[in-house]
Short mmCIF file of C-alpha atoms and ligand atoms in Angstrom, two decimals:
data_model
loop_
_atom_site.label_atom_id
_atom_site.label_comp_id
_atom_site.label_asym_id
_atom_site.label_seq_id
_atom_site.Cartn_x
_atom_site.Cartn_y
_atom_site.Cartn_z
CA UNK A 17 8.31 16.96 31.15
CA UNK A 18 9.42 13.26 30.65
CA UNK A 19 7.87 10.37 28.74
CA UNK A 20 6.16 7.92 31.35
CA UNK A 21 8.13 5.28 29.52
CA UNK A 22 10.51 5.35 26.39
CA UNK A 23 8.32 5.74 23.09
CA UNK A 24 8.49 3.18 20.29
CA UNK A 25 10.92 3.87 17.64
CA UNK A 26 9.57 5.46 14.67
CA UNK A 27 8.49 2.96 11.97
CA UNK A 28 10.91 3.48 8.85
CA UNK A 29 11.56 2.39 5.41
CA UNK A 30 15.08 2.23 3.77
CA UNK A 31 15.83 4.67 0.89
CA UNK A 32 16.88 2.75 -2.37
CA UNK A 33 20.88 3.61 -2.81
CA UNK A 34 21.39 5.39 0.30
CA UNK A 35 22.18 5.02 3.68
CA UNK A 36 18.98 6.67 4.93
CA UNK A 37 15.52 5.78 6.38
CA UNK A 38 12.24 7.26 5.40
CA UNK A 39 10.25 7.95 8.59
CA UNK A 40 6.61 6.70 8.32
CA UNK A 41 3.98 9.38 9.61
CA UNK A 42 0.77 7.50 8.48
CA UNK A 43 -0.40 5.07 5.82
CA UNK A 44 -3.37 5.82 3.58
CA UNK A 45 -4.74 3.34 1.27
CA UNK A 46 -7.08 3.95 -1.79
CA UNK A 47 -9.93 1.24 -2.38
CA UNK A 48 -10.74 -0.20 -5.64
CA UNK A 49 -8.60 2.05 -7.96
CA UNK A 50 -8.28 -0.27 -10.96
CA UNK A 51 -11.27 -0.93 -12.89
CA UNK A 52 -10.75 -4.69 -13.22
CA UNK A 53 -10.23 -5.09 -9.53
CA UNK A 54 -13.40 -3.04 -8.64
CA UNK A 55 -15.40 -5.63 -10.87
CA UNK A 56 -13.71 -8.69 -8.99
CA UNK A 57 -14.78 -6.89 -5.90
CA UNK A 58 -18.54 -6.56 -7.37
CA UNK A 59 -18.66 -2.97 -7.99
CA UNK A 60 -18.78 -1.08 -11.37
CA UNK A 61 -15.30 0.36 -11.45
CA UNK A 62 -16.50 3.99 -11.61
CA UNK A 63 -16.84 4.98 -8.00
CA UNK A 64 -15.13 8.00 -6.39
CA UNK A 65 -11.89 7.00 -4.67
CA UNK A 66 -12.25 6.13 -0.85
CA UNK A 67 -9.58 5.57 1.63
CA UNK A 68 -8.62 3.60 4.69
CA UNK A 69 -5.54 3.28 6.70
CA UNK A 70 -3.09 1.28 8.36
CA UNK A 71 -0.77 1.77 11.15
CA UNK A 72 2.58 3.30 10.42
CA UNK A 73 4.29 0.49 12.06
CA UNK A 74 2.47 -2.14 10.20
CA UNK A 75 5.03 -1.64 7.40
CA UNK A 76 7.33 -4.64 7.20
CA UNK A 77 10.36 -3.14 5.21
CA UNK A 78 12.40 -5.25 2.71
CA UNK A 79 15.78 -4.92 1.35
CA UNK A 80 16.33 -5.08 -2.18
CA UNK A 81 17.52 -8.64 -2.83
CA UNK A 82 16.20 -9.81 0.53
CA UNK A 83 13.65 -12.47 1.18
CA UNK A 84 11.44 -10.54 3.75
CA UNK A 85 9.33 -12.88 6.14
CA UNK A 86 5.63 -11.98 7.22
CA UNK A 87 4.02 -13.94 9.90
CA UNK A 88 0.78 -15.77 8.85
CA UNK A 89 -1.84 -13.24 11.05
CA UNK A 90 -4.35 -14.98 13.48
CA UNK A 91 -7.85 -15.30 12.91
CA UNK A 92 -8.19 -15.66 9.09
CA UNK A 93 -8.18 -18.53 6.70
CA UNK A 94 -8.36 -16.37 3.53
CA UNK A 95 -5.21 -14.05 3.59
CA UNK A 96 -5.16 -12.16 0.18
CA UNK A 97 -2.05 -10.35 -1.73
CA UNK A 98 -2.53 -6.80 -3.18
CA UNK A 99 0.36 -5.56 -5.26
CA UNK A 100 0.62 -1.81 -5.05
CA UNK A 101 2.47 1.31 -6.25
CA UNK A 102 3.23 3.12 -3.12
CA UNK A 103 3.90 6.95 -2.94
CA UNK A 104 5.84 8.77 -0.45
CA UNK A 105 5.14 12.19 0.70
CA UNK A 106 7.86 14.54 1.25
CA UNK A 107 6.17 17.88 1.60
CA UNK A 108 2.84 18.28 3.41
CA UNK A 109 -0.42 20.08 2.64
CA UNK A 110 -4.16 20.17 2.54
CA UNK A 111 -6.44 20.73 -0.71
CA UNK A 112 -3.58 20.23 -2.93
CA UNK A 113 -4.67 20.56 -6.56
CA UNK A 114 -3.94 17.69 -8.80
CA UNK A 115 -1.51 19.99 -10.66
CA UNK A 116 0.41 20.67 -7.77
CA UNK A 117 0.78 17.29 -6.47
CA UNK A 118 3.96 16.26 -8.05
CA UNK A 119 5.95 18.77 -5.89
CA UNK A 120 4.67 16.86 -2.78
CA UNK A 121 6.10 13.55 -3.88
CA UNK A 122 9.35 12.41 -2.15
CA UNK A 123 9.47 8.91 -3.91
CA UNK A 124 7.93 5.42 -4.82
CA UNK A 125 8.03 1.73 -3.70
CA UNK A 126 6.53 -1.53 -4.39
CA UNK A 127 4.16 -2.37 -1.60
CA UNK A 128 1.81 -5.23 -0.45
CA UNK A 129 -1.61 -4.40 0.76
CA UNK A 130 -2.00 -7.71 2.52
CA UNK A 131 -5.86 -8.30 3.48
CA UNK A 132 -7.69 -11.03 5.64
CA UNK A 133 -10.47 -11.03 2.92
CA UNK A 134 -12.77 -13.07 5.10
CA UNK A 135 -12.91 -10.57 7.88
CA UNK A 136 -13.12 -7.79 5.06
CA UNK A 137 -16.26 -9.65 3.66
CA UNK A 138 -17.90 -9.96 7.16
CA UNK A 139 -17.41 -6.29 8.14
CA UNK A 140 -18.73 -5.31 4.53
CA UNK A 141 -21.74 -7.25 5.24
CA UNK A 142 -22.31 -6.08 8.83
CA UNK A 143 -21.47 -2.49 7.95
CA UNK A 144 -18.48 -2.45 10.16
CA UNK A 145 -15.18 -0.91 9.90
CA UNK A 146 -12.02 -2.67 7.90
CA UNK A 147 -9.40 -2.08 10.58
CA UNK A 148 -8.97 -5.94 11.77
CA UNK A 149 -9.07 -7.22 8.03
CA UNK A 150 -6.57 -4.38 6.58
CA UNK A 151 -4.65 -2.96 9.38
CA UNK A 152 -3.06 -5.59 11.22
CA UNK A 153 0.61 -6.22 12.38
CA UNK A 154 3.04 -6.76 9.57
CA UNK A 155 -0.08 -5.89 6.98
CA UNK A 156 2.18 -3.69 4.71
CA UNK A 157 5.39 -5.24 3.22
CA UNK A 158 7.17 -2.75 1.59
CA UNK A 159 10.50 -2.21 -0.67
CA UNK A 160 12.98 0.36 -0.37
CA UNK A 161 11.80 3.84 -1.36
CA UNK A 162 13.01 5.15 -4.53
CA UNK A 163 13.41 8.90 -4.72
CA UNK A 164 11.74 10.81 -7.45
CA UNK A 165 14.70 12.57 -8.21
CA UNK A 166 16.01 9.42 -9.47
CA UNK A 167 12.86 7.84 -11.02
CA UNK A 168 11.08 10.71 -12.19
CA UNK A 169 7.40 10.95 -11.79
CA UNK A 170 5.88 7.59 -12.26
CA UNK A 171 2.42 7.47 -14.14
CA UNK A 172 2.87 4.24 -16.04
CA UNK A 173 5.04 1.04 -15.98
CA UNK A 174 4.25 -2.82 -15.66
CA UNK A 175 3.10 -4.12 -12.26
CA UNK A 176 2.99 -7.63 -11.42
CA UNK A 177 2.95 -10.34 -8.62
CA UNK A 178 3.89 -13.96 -8.72
CA UNK A 179 3.30 -16.44 -5.89
CA UNK A 180 5.65 -19.31 -5.94
CA UNK A 181 6.70 -18.33 -9.42
CA UNK A 182 3.07 -18.51 -10.86
CA UNK A 183 1.77 -15.35 -12.13
CA UNK A 184 -1.22 -13.99 -9.97
CA UNK A 185 -1.33 -10.24 -10.95
CA UNK A 186 -0.11 -8.40 -14.19
CA UNK A 187 -1.22 -4.80 -14.93
CA UNK A 188 -0.11 -1.43 -15.71
CA UNK A 189 0.09 1.60 -13.26
CA UNK A 190 -1.39 3.58 -16.21
CA UNK A 191 -4.68 1.78 -15.63
CA UNK A 192 -5.48 3.45 -12.27
CA UNK A 193 -8.84 4.95 -12.32
CA UNK A 194 -7.77 7.88 -10.17
CA UNK A 195 -4.04 8.50 -11.10
CA UNK A 196 -1.61 9.55 -8.35
CA UNK A 197 -1.84 13.24 -8.92
CA UNK A 198 -5.98 13.16 -8.73
CA UNK A 199 -5.48 10.71 -5.41
CA UNK A 200 -3.45 13.05 -3.71
CA UNK A 201 -5.81 15.97 -4.30
CA UNK A 202 -8.98 13.65 -3.10
CA UNK A 203 -6.98 12.63 -0.06
CA UNK A 204 -5.66 15.87 0.91
CA UNK A 205 -9.32 17.28 0.99
CA UNK A 206 -9.84 14.67 4.05
CA UNK A 207 -6.40 14.91 5.53
CA UNK A 208 -3.65 17.30 5.81
CA UNK A 209 -0.98 15.51 4.48
CA UNK A 210 2.51 15.41 6.26
CA UNK A 211 6.24 14.35 5.19
CA UNK A 212 6.33 10.53 5.86
CA UNK A 213 2.86 9.96 4.74
CA UNK A 214 2.58 6.72 2.54
CA UNK A 215 -0.17 6.03 -0.07
CA UNK A 216 -1.05 2.65 -1.39
CA UNK A 217 -2.38 3.30 -4.50
CA UNK A 218 -4.45 0.41 -5.06
CA UNK A 219 -4.16 -3.03 -6.66
CA UNK A 220 -5.00 -4.44 -9.88
CA UNK A 221 -6.89 -7.50 -10.58
CA UNK A 222 -6.09 -11.03 -9.68
CA UNK A 223 -6.02 -10.89 -5.82
CA UNK A 224 -6.14 -14.12 -4.30
CA UNK A 225 -5.36 -16.20 -1.12
CA UNK A 226 -1.70 -17.41 -0.05
CA UNK A 227 -0.80 -19.95 2.56
CA UNK A 228 1.97 -20.20 5.04
CA UNK A 229 5.37 -21.13 3.16
CA UNK A 230 4.47 -19.22 0.14
CA UNK A 231 6.86 -16.83 -1.44
CA UNK A 232 5.25 -13.56 -3.15
CA UNK A 233 7.36 -11.65 -5.62
CA UNK A 234 5.92 -8.61 -6.94
CA UNK A 235 7.67 -5.52 -8.99
CA UNK A 236 6.97 -2.43 -10.51
CA UNK A 237 9.20 -1.07 -13.60
CA UNK A 238 11.85 1.09 -12.33
CA UNK A 239 11.43 -0.05 -8.69
CA UNK A 240 12.68 -3.57 -8.59
CA UNK A 241 11.27 -6.45 -6.79
CA UNK A 242 9.82 -7.03 -3.42
CA UNK A 243 9.96 -10.54 -2.04
CA UNK A 244 8.16 -11.94 0.94
CA UNK A 245 7.57 -15.43 2.28
CA UNK A 246 4.86 -16.19 4.65
CA UNK A 247 5.99 -17.86 7.89
MN1 MN B 304 -5.43 -2.51 -1.31
#
């Protein structure tokens, strides 16, 4: 049997230092995974982890040293940045114990979980899904994926985001409430993870609005810098 029409190309993210692409299967995101961010969103910072998703083709890959361009999305006037450590899964599985989680990690990247905060606030109030607030086109700018064979396991390291050169977010990955291994343990109870899955692990405090023309520059120690302009 043939496809009725040519399928869309597989979404993919460049691998740092190699002439390879990491094919994206799914994008999972963790909500409120830093205490100070949970507090700024009106919560205690002690809740169990919860998850939402973006479509795989929401990725907006940006090469190191390049300035990516993200179209300012429709139907929002409160687009927020969330700088995050992204974990790339290379080996699938379900019910993965935290102790085994490192063996499932293929690599890491710097990512932005861009959020229509006004639509998210309305969805929360009305008990509706977050899809239009979180899972829109180009909502996941991401730098190259660095293989874990080069970086080693990342459990600490500075994470920051500047907008037009001014600091907005600054923290350390060691402040994650649920660390990467624990996150994989929880997530793999809900879904069978597959090679190609990306996990946006949550954002530290300091989220705020950006506007057309702003330049976002975010980074994580050992993973370089992600630069994106809103156009
Ligand atoms: Mn987020």
